[in-house]
Coordinates of C-alpha atoms in Angstrom, one line a residue:
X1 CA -23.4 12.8 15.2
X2 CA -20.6 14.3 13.4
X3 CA -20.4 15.5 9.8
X4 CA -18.9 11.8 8.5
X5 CA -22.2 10.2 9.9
X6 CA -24.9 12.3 8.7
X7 CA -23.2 11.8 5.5
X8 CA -23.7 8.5 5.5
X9 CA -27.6 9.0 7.0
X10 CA -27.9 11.2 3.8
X11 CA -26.7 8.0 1.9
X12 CA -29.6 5.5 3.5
X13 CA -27.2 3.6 6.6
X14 CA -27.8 4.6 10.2
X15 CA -24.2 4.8 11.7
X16 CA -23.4 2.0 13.5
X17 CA -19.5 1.9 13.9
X18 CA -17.6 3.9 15.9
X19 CA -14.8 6.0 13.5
X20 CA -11.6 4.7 15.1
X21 CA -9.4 5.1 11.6
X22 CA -6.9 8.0 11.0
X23 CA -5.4 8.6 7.5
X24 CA -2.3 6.7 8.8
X25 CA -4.0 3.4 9.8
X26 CA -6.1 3.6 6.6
X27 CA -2.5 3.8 4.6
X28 CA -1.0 0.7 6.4
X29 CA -4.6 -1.1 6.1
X30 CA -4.1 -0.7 2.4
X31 CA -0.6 -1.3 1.9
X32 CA -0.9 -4.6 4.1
X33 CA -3.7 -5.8 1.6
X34 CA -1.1 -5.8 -1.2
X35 CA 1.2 -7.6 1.4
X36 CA 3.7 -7.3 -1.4
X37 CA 6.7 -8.8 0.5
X38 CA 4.8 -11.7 0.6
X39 CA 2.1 -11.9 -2.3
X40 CA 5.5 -11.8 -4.3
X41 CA 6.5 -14.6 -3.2
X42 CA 3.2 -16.7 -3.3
X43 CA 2.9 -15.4 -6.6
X44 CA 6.6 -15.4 -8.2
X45 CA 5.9 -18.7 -9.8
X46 CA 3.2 -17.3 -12.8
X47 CA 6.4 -15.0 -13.9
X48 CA 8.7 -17.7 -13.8
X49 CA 6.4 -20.1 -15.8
X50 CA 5.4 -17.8 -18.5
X51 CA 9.1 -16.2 -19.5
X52 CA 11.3 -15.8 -16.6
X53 CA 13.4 -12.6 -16.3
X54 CA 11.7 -10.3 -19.1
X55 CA 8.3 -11.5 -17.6
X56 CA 8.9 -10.9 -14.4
X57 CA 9.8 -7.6 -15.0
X58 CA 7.5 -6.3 -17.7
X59 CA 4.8 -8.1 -16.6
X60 CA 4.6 -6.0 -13.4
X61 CA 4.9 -3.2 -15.7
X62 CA 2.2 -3.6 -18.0
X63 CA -0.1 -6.1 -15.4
X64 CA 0.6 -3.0 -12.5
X65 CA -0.4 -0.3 -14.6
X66 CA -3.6 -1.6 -15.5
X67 CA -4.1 -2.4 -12.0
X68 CA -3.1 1.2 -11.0
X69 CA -5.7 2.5 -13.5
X70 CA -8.6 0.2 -12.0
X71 CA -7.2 1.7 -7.9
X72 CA -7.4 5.2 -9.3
X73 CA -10.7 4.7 -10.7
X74 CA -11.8 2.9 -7.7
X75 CA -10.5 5.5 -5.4
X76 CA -12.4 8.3 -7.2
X77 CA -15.5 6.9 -7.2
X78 CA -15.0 5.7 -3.8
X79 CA -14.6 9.7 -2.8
X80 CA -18.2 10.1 -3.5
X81 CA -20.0 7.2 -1.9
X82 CA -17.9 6.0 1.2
X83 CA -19.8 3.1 3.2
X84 CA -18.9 -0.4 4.2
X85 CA -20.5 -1.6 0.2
X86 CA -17.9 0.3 -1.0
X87 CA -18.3 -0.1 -5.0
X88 CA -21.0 -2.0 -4.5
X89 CA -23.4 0.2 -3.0
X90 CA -22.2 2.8 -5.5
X91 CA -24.4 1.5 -8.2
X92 CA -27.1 2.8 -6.1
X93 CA -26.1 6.4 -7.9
X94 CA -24.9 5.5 -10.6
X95 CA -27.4 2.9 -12.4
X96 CA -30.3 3.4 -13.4
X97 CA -33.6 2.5 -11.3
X98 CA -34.8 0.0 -13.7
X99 CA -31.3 -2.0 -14.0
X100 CA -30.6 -1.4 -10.1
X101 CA -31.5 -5.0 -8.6
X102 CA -29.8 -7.3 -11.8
X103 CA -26.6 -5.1 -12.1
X104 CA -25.8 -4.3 -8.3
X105 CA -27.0 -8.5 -7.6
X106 CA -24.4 -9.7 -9.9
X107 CA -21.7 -7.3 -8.9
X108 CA -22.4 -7.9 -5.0
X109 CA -21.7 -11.9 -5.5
X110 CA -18.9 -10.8 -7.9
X111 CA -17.7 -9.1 -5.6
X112 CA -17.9 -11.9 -2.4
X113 CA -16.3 -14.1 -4.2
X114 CA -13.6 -12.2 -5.3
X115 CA -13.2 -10.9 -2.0
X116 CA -13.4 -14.5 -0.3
X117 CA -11.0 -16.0 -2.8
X118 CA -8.6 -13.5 -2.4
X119 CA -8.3 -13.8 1.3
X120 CA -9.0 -18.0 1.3
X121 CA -5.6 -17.6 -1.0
X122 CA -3.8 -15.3 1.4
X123 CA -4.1 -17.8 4.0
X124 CA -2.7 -20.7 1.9
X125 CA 0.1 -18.3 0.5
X126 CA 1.0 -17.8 4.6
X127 CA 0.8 -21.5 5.3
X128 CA 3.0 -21.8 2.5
X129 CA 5.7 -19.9 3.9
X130 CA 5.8 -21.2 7.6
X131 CA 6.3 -24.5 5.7
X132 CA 8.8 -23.5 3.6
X133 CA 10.7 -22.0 6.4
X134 CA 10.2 -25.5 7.9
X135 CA 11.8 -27.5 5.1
X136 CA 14.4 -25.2 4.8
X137 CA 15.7 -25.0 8.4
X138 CA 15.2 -29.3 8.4
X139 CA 18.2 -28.9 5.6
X140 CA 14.7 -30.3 3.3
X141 CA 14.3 -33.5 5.2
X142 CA 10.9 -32.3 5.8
X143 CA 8.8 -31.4 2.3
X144 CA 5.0 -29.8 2.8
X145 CA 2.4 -31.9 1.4
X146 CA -0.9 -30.7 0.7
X147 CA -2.8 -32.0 3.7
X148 CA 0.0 -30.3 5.6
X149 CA -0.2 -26.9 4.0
X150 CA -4.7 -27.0 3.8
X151 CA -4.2 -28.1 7.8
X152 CA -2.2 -24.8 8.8
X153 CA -4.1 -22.9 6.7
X154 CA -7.4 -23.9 8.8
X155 CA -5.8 -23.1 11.8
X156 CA -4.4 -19.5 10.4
X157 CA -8.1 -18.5 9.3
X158 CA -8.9 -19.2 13.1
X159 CA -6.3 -16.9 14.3
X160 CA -7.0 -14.3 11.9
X161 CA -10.7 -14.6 12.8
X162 CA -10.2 -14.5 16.7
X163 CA -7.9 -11.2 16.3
X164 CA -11.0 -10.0 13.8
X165 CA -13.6 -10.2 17.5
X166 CA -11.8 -7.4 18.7
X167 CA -12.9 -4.4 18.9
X168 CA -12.5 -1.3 16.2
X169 CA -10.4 0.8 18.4
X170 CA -8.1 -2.4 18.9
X171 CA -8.2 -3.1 15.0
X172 CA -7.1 0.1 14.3
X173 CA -4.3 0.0 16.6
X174 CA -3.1 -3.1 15.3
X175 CA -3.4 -1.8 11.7
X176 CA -1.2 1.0 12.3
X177 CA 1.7 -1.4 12.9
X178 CA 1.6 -3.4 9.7
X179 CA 3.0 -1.1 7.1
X180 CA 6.2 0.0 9.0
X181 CA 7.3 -4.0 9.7
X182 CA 6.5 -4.8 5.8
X183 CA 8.4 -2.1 4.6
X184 CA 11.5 -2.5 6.8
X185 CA 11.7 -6.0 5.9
X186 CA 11.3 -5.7 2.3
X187 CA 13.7 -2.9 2.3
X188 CA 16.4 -5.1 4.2
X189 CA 15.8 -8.7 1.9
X190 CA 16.2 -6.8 -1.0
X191 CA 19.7 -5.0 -0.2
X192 CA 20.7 -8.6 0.9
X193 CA 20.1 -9.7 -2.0
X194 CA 22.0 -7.5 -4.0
X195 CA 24.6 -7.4 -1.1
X196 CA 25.4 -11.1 -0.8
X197 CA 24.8 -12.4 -4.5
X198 CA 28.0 -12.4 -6.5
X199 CA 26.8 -13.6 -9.8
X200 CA 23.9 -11.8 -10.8
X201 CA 22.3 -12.2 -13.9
X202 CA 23.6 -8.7 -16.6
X203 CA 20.9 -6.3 -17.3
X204 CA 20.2 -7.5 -20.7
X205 CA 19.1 -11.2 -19.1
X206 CA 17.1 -8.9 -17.0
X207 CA 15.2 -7.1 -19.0
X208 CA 14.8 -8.9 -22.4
X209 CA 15.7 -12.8 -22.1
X210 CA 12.0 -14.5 -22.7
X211 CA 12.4 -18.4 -21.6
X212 CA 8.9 -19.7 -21.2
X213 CA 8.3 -22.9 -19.8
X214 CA 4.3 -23.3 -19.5
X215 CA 4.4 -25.1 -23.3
X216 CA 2.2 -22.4 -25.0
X217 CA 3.1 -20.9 -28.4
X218 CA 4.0 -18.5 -29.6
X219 CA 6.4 -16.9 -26.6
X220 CA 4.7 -13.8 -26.5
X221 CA 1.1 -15.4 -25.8
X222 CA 2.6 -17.0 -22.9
X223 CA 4.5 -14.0 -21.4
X224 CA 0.9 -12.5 -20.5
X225 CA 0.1 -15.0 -18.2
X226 CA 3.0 -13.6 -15.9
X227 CA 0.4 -10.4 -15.1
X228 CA -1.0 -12.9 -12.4
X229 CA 0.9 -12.3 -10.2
X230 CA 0.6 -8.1 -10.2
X231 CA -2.9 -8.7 -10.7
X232 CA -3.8 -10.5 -7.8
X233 CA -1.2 -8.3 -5.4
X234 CA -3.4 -5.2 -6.8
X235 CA -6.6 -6.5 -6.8
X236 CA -8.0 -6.0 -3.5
X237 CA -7.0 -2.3 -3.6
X238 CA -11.2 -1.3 -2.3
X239 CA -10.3 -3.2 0.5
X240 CA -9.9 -0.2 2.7
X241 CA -13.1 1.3 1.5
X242 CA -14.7 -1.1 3.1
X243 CA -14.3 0.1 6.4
X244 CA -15.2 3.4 5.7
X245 CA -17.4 3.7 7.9
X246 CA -15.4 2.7 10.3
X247 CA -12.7 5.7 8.7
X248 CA -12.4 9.1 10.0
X249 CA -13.5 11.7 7.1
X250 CA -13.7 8.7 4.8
X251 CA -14.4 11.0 1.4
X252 CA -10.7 11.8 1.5
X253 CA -8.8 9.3 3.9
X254 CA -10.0 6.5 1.6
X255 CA -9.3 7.3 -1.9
X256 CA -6.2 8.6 -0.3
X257 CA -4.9 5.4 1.3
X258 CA -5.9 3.7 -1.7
X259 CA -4.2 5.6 -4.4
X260 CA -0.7 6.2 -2.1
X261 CA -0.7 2.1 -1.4
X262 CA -1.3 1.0 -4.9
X263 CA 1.0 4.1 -6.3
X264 CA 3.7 2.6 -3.3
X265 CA 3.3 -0.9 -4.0
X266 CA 3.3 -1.0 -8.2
X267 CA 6.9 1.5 -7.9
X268 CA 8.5 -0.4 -5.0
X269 CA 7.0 -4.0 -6.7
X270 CA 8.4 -3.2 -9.4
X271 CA 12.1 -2.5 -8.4
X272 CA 11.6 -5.5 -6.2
X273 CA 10.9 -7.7 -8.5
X274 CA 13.7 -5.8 -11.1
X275 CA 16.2 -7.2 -7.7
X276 CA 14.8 -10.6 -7.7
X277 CA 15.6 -11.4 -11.4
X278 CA 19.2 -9.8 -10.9
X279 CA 19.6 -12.4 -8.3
X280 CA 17.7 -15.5 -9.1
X281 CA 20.0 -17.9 -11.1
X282 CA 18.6 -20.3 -12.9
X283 CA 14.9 -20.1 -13.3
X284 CA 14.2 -23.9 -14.2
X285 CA 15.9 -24.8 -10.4
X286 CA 13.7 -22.3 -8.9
X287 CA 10.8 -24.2 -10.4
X288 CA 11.7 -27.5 -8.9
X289 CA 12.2 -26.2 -5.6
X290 CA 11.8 -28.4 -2.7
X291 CA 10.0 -25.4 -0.7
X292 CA 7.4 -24.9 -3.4
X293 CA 8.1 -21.2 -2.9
X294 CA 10.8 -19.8 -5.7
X295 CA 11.6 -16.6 -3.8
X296 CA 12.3 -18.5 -0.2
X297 CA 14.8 -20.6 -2.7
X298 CA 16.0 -17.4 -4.0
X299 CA 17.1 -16.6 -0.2
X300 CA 18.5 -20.2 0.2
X301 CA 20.9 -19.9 -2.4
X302 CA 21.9 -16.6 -1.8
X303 CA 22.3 -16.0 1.7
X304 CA 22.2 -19.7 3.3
X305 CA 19.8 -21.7 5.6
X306 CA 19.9 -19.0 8.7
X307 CA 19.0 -15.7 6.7
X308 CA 16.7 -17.3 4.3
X309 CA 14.7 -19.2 7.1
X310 CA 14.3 -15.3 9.2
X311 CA 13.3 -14.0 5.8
X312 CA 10.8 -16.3 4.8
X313 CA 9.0 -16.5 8.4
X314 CA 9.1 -12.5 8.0
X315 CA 7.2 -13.3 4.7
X316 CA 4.8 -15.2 7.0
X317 CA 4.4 -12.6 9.1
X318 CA 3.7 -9.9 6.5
X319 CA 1.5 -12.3 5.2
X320 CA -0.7 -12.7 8.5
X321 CA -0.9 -8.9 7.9
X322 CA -2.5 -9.4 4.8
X323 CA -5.0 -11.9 6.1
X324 CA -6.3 -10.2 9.3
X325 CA -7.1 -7.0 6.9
X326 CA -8.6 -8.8 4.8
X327 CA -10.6 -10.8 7.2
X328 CA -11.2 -7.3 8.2
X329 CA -12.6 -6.3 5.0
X330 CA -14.4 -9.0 3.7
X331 CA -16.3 -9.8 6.7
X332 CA -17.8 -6.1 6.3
X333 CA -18.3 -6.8 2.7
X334 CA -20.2 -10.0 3.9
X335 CA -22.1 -7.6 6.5
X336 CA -22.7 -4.6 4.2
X337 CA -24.9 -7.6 1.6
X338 CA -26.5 -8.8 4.2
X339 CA -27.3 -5.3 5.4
X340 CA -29.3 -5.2 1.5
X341 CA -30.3 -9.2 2.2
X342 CA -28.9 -10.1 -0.9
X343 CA -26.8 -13.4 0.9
X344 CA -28.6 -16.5 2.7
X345 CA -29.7 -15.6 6.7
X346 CA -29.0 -12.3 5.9
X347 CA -30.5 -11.5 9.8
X348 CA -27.8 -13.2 11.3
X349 CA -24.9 -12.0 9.3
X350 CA -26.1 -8.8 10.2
X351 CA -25.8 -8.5 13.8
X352 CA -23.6 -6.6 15.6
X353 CA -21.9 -7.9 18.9
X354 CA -22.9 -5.8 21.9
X355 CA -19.2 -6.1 23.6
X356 CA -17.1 -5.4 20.6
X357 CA -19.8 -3.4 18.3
X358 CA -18.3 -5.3 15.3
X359 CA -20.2 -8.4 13.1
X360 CA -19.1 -11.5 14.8
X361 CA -21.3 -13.3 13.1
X362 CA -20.0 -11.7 9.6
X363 CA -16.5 -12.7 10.7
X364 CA -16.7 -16.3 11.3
X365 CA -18.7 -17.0 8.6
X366 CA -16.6 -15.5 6.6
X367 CA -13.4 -17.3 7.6
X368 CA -15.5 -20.5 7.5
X369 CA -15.9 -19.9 3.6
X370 CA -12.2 -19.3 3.2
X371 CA -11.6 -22.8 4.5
X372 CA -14.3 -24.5 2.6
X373 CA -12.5 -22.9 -0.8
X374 CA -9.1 -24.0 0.0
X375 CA -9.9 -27.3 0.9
X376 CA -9.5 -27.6 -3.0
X377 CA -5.9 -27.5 -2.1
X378 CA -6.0 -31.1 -1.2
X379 CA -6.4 -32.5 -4.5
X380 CA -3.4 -30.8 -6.5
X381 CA -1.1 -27.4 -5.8
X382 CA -2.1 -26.7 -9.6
X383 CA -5.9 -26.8 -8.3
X384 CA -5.5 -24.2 -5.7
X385 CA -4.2 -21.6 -9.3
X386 CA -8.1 -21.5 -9.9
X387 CA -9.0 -19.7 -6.6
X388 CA -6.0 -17.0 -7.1
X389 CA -7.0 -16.8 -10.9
X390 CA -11.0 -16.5 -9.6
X391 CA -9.9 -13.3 -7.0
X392 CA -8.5 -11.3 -9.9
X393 CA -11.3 -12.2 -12.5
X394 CA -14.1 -11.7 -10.3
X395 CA -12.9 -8.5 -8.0
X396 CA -12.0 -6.7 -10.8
X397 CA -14.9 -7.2 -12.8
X398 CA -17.1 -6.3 -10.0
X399 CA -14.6 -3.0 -9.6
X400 CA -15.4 -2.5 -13.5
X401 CA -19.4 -2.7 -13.4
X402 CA -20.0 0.1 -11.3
X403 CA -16.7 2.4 -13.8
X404 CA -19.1 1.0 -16.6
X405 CA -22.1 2.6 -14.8
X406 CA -20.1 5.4 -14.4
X407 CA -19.1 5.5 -18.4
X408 CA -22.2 5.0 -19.7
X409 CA -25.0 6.7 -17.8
X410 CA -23.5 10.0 -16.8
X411 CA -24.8 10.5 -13.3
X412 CA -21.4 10.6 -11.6
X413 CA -21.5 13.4 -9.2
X414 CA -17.8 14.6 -8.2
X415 CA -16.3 13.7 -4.2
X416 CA -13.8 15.7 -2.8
X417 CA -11.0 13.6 -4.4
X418 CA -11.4 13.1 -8.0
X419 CA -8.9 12.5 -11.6
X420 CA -9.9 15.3 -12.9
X421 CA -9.5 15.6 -17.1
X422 CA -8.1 12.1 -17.2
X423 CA -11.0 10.6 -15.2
X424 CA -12.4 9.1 -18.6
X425 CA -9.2 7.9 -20.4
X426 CA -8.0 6.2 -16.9
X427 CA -11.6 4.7 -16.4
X428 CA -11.6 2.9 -20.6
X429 CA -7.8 1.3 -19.5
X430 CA -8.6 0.3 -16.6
X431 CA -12.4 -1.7 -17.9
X432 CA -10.1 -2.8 -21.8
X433 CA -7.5 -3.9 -19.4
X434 CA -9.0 -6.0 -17.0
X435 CA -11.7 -7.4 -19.9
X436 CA -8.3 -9.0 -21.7
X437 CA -6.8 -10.5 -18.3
X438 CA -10.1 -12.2 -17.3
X439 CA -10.2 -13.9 -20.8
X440 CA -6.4 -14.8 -20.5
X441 CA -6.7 -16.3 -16.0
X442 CA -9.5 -18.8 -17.4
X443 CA -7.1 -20.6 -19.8
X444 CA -4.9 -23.1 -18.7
X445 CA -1.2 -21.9 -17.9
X446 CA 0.3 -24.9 -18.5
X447 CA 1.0 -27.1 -22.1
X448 CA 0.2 -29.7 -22.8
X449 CA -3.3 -29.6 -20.2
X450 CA -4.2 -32.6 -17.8
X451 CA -6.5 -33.1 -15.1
X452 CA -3.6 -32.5 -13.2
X453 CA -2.5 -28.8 -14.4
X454 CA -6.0 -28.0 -15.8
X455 CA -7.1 -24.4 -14.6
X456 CA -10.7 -24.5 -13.0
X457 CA -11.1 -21.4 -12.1
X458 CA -14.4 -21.5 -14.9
X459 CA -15.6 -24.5 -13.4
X460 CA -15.4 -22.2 -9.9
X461 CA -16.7 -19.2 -11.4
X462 CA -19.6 -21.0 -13.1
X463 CA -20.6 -22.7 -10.2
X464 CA -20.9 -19.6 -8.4
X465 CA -22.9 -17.8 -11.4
X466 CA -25.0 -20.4 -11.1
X467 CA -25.8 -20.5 -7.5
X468 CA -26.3 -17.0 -7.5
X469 CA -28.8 -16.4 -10.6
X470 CA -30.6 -19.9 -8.8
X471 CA -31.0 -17.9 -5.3
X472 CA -32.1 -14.8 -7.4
X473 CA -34.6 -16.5 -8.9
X474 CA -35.9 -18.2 -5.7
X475 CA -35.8 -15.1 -3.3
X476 CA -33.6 -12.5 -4.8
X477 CA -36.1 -11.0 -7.2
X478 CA -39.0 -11.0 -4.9
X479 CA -37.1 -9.3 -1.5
X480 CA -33.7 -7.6 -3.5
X481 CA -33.9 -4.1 -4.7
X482 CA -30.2 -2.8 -4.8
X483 CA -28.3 -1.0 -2.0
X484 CA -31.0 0.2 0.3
X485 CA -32.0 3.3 2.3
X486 CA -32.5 2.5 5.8
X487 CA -32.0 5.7 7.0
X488 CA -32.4 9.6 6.3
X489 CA -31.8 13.0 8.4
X490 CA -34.6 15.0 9.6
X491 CA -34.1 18.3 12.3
X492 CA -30.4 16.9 12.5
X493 CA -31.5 13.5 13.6
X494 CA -31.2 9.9 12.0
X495 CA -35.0 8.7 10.9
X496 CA -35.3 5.3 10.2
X497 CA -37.5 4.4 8.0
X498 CA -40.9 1.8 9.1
X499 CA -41.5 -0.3 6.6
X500 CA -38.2 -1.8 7.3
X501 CA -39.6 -2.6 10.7
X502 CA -40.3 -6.4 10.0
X503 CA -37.0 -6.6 8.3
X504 CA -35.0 -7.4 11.6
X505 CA -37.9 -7.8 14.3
X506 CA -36.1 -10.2 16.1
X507 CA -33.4 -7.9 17.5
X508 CA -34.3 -5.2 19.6
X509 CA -32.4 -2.1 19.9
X510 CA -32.5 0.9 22.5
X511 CA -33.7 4.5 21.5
X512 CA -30.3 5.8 21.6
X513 CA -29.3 4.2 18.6
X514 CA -31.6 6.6 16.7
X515 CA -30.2 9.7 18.4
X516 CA -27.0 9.0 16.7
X517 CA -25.7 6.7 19.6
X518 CA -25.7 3.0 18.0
X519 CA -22.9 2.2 20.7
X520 CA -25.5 2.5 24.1
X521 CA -27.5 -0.4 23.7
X522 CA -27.5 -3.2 26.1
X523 CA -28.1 -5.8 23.7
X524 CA -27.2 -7.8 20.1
X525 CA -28.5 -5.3 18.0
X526 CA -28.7 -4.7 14.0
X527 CA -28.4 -1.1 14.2
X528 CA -30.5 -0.4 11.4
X529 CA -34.4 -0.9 10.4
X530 CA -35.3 -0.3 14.0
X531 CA -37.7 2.2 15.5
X532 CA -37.9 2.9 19.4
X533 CA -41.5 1.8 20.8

């Protein structure tokens, strides 16, 4: 074993990826998450609704800074206790015993939820786009409908899921590609823009004209409501920590990729959207947009049918590069639980495909969750506002339970990347912060409410409390303990431990697995809670 996997023996896990991810790959990764070319445009029309031009703009100020203080924070903490958990399992240090199984349960399904919402949204955003590229190139003779954008959507979760069966080494070659296409292309639609639009909006439209059209008073309640949209394209920033133990020298390479991606894309996001609102024209148009996407309008009316339909299909391509990341991610998050059997079948989540050494099962199950989520698409494009309003709520709350921990009790212990002196002050924004958006994505963004425009994401998010203090109290508080230690190092050797030998005595595993090998056996294997005969 190298020095990254007796780290994480130290931590409890027996290694059972092979480290395939440089510093580079782990950058793109990251960026791709934000996928802000294209989680722009899925997102454009919270902005637009709750005060055009000044919201747009200051609303990615004020929304992206919080969510730059929540990355930071995450990427410190993340420093210390890299493994495929990521903030999850981090409560394992820094809550006390006694708290341990309540406080890391609740965060774990905080944080699957989030995590599956976020990418079950991705893949609509995509479908979205390929069918706005559609109507646009049909001269809008053909207009997506909701069966037509849920029915794409099914079939991109099944791509996404089929390029998520490879192997690590082809994940992370793949990854590497994603950030140089996204930046090129956001790079060249932006100077397009500018290039080609000949009445653009003055700087003081820009910056301070507040039109909003959701029906809430006063102006300035409704202008906060706008933050969606950097929210959610911030929000899955531990993404990358979730294959850390798939990373190479994960204490630094992850809270690196992280900070540099959400530094990148909160600067660049934020010019972007400063060139958007230059060029937009009339907001209440944008809104009534045959596409159902304001920015791929944008494009329309400033560059024509042939460049808008190339840079809207490069949107859906950008896109595809967040989802497979993000399939990436969450099918580890998914595998990393059931690692702790805090989810349902745990066992069989767990495995680990003898071909490709990854979680198939993880991954299928995963995207088959996705699915099941958007199929609330079908009943109203308003409905489908609760699943991006449940990502932010519920990812960033379970980002600020373990910064909490970390507040409160004091047992912190330093990694090699840390914030120093403003560690504290950048921890409080980024918990106040967040605590005021989640109260703000459960009310209603649209006056005067109807079944129609009504935002469920509280209906969602209490159904999902609910199931998940119900399974606690059937099986969680009698198996659950918190993060658990499978592992630890003895003479330079991974022990595993043998009361965990019943845990997974279905699979079997071959002694080389214990000698730091998990890649030898012959077999489906778990990896972990075995013992050689």
């Amino acid at each position: 074993m190298d020095e990254d996997d007796r780290a994480l023996a130290a931590m409890g896990y027996t290694p059972v990826f092979k480290r395939e991810f440089s510093m580079w790959s782990c950058f793109s990764f990251a960026l791709s998450i934000s996928g802000l070319y294209a989680t722009i445009m899925a997102t454009f029309i919270y902005p637009l609704y709750a005060g055009g031009a000044a919201s747009i703009v200051w609303c990615w100020l004020i929304g992206g800074g919080g969510a730059l203080a929540l990355a930071l924070s995450i990427a410190e903490i993340s420093s210390s206790y890299p493994t495929s958990g990521a903030m999850y399992f981090t409560l394992k240090y820094l809550c006390p015993q006694e708290y341990l199984p309540v406080v890391a349960w609740l965060d774990g399904w905080l944080n699957l939820i989030g995590t599956v919402t976020g990418t079950a949204s991705s893949q609509y955003g995509a479908a979205q786009m390929i069918l706005s590229a559609v109507c646009i190139g049909t001269g809008f003779r053909y207009r997506p409908t909701q069966a037509h954008i849920t029915g794409v959507m099914a079939g991109l979760c099944v791509i996404h899921a089929l390029v998520n069966s490879l192997s690590t080494a082809w994940l992370n070659k793949i990854s590497g590609t994603y950030a140089v296409f996204h930046i090129g292309i956001l790079i060249a639609a932006a100077a397009t823009l500018l290039a080609l639009q000949g009445e653009k909006h003055d700087t003081k439209y820009v910056f301070t004209n507040l039109e909003p059209l959701s029906g809430w008073t006063p102006p300035g309640f409704s202008f906060f409501f706008g933050c969606l949209s950097a929210a959610w394209i911030m929000t899955n920033c531990d993404g990358v920590g979730h294959i850390a133990e798939e990373t190479k020298d994960p204490s630094r390479v992850v809270p690196i990729a992280i900070t540099s991606a959400s530094v990148f894309t909160y600067v660049v996001g934020f010019l972007y959207n400063v060139a958007l609102a230059y060029c937009m024209g009339d907001p209440r148009e944008l809104l009534n947009s045959p596409t159902g996407l304001p920015v791929a309008q944008i494009f329309y009316n400033v560059m024509g049918p042939g460049p808008a339909v190339f840079f809207t299909v490069s949107a859906f391509v950008v896109m595809n590069f967040v989802c497979i990341p993000s399939v990436h991610a969450g099918s580890r998050t998914l595998w990393a639980f059931s690692r702790d059997e805090m989810v349902p079948l745990s066992r069989y989540w767990y495995r680990i495909d003898k071909r490709t050494d990854t979680p198939l099962y993880s991954v299928w199950l995963y995207v088959s969750l996705c699915i099941l989520i958007n199929l609330i698409g079908l009943g109203s494009p308003i409905l489908i506002a609760a699943v991006f309003n449940i990502c932010a709520i519920a990812l960033n709350w379970s980002y600020c339970i373990p910064i909490i921990c970390k507040l409160v009790y004091g047992k912190f212990e330093r990694g090699p990347w840390h914030l120093g002196k403003f560690s504290v002050a950048i921890n409080i924004w980024a918990v106040g912060w967040n605590g005021f958006l989640s109260v703000m994505f459960l009310l209603p963004a649209l006056r005067p409410v109807t079944p129609e425009n009504m935002n469920y994401a509280s209906v969602v998010l209490t159904f999902v409390i609910a199931f998940s203090i119900g399974h606690w109290f059937v099986r969680g508080r009698k198996h659950y303990t918190g993060p658990r230690s499978h592992a630890h190092i003895a003479n330079g050797e991974v022990v595993i431990d043998e009361n965990l030998l019943d845990q997974e005595k279905t699979i079997t595993t071959s002694p080389s697995t214990l000698s730091g090998n998990p890649h030898a056996s012959d077999g489906p294997q778990l990896a972990e809670g075995q013992q050689s005969s």
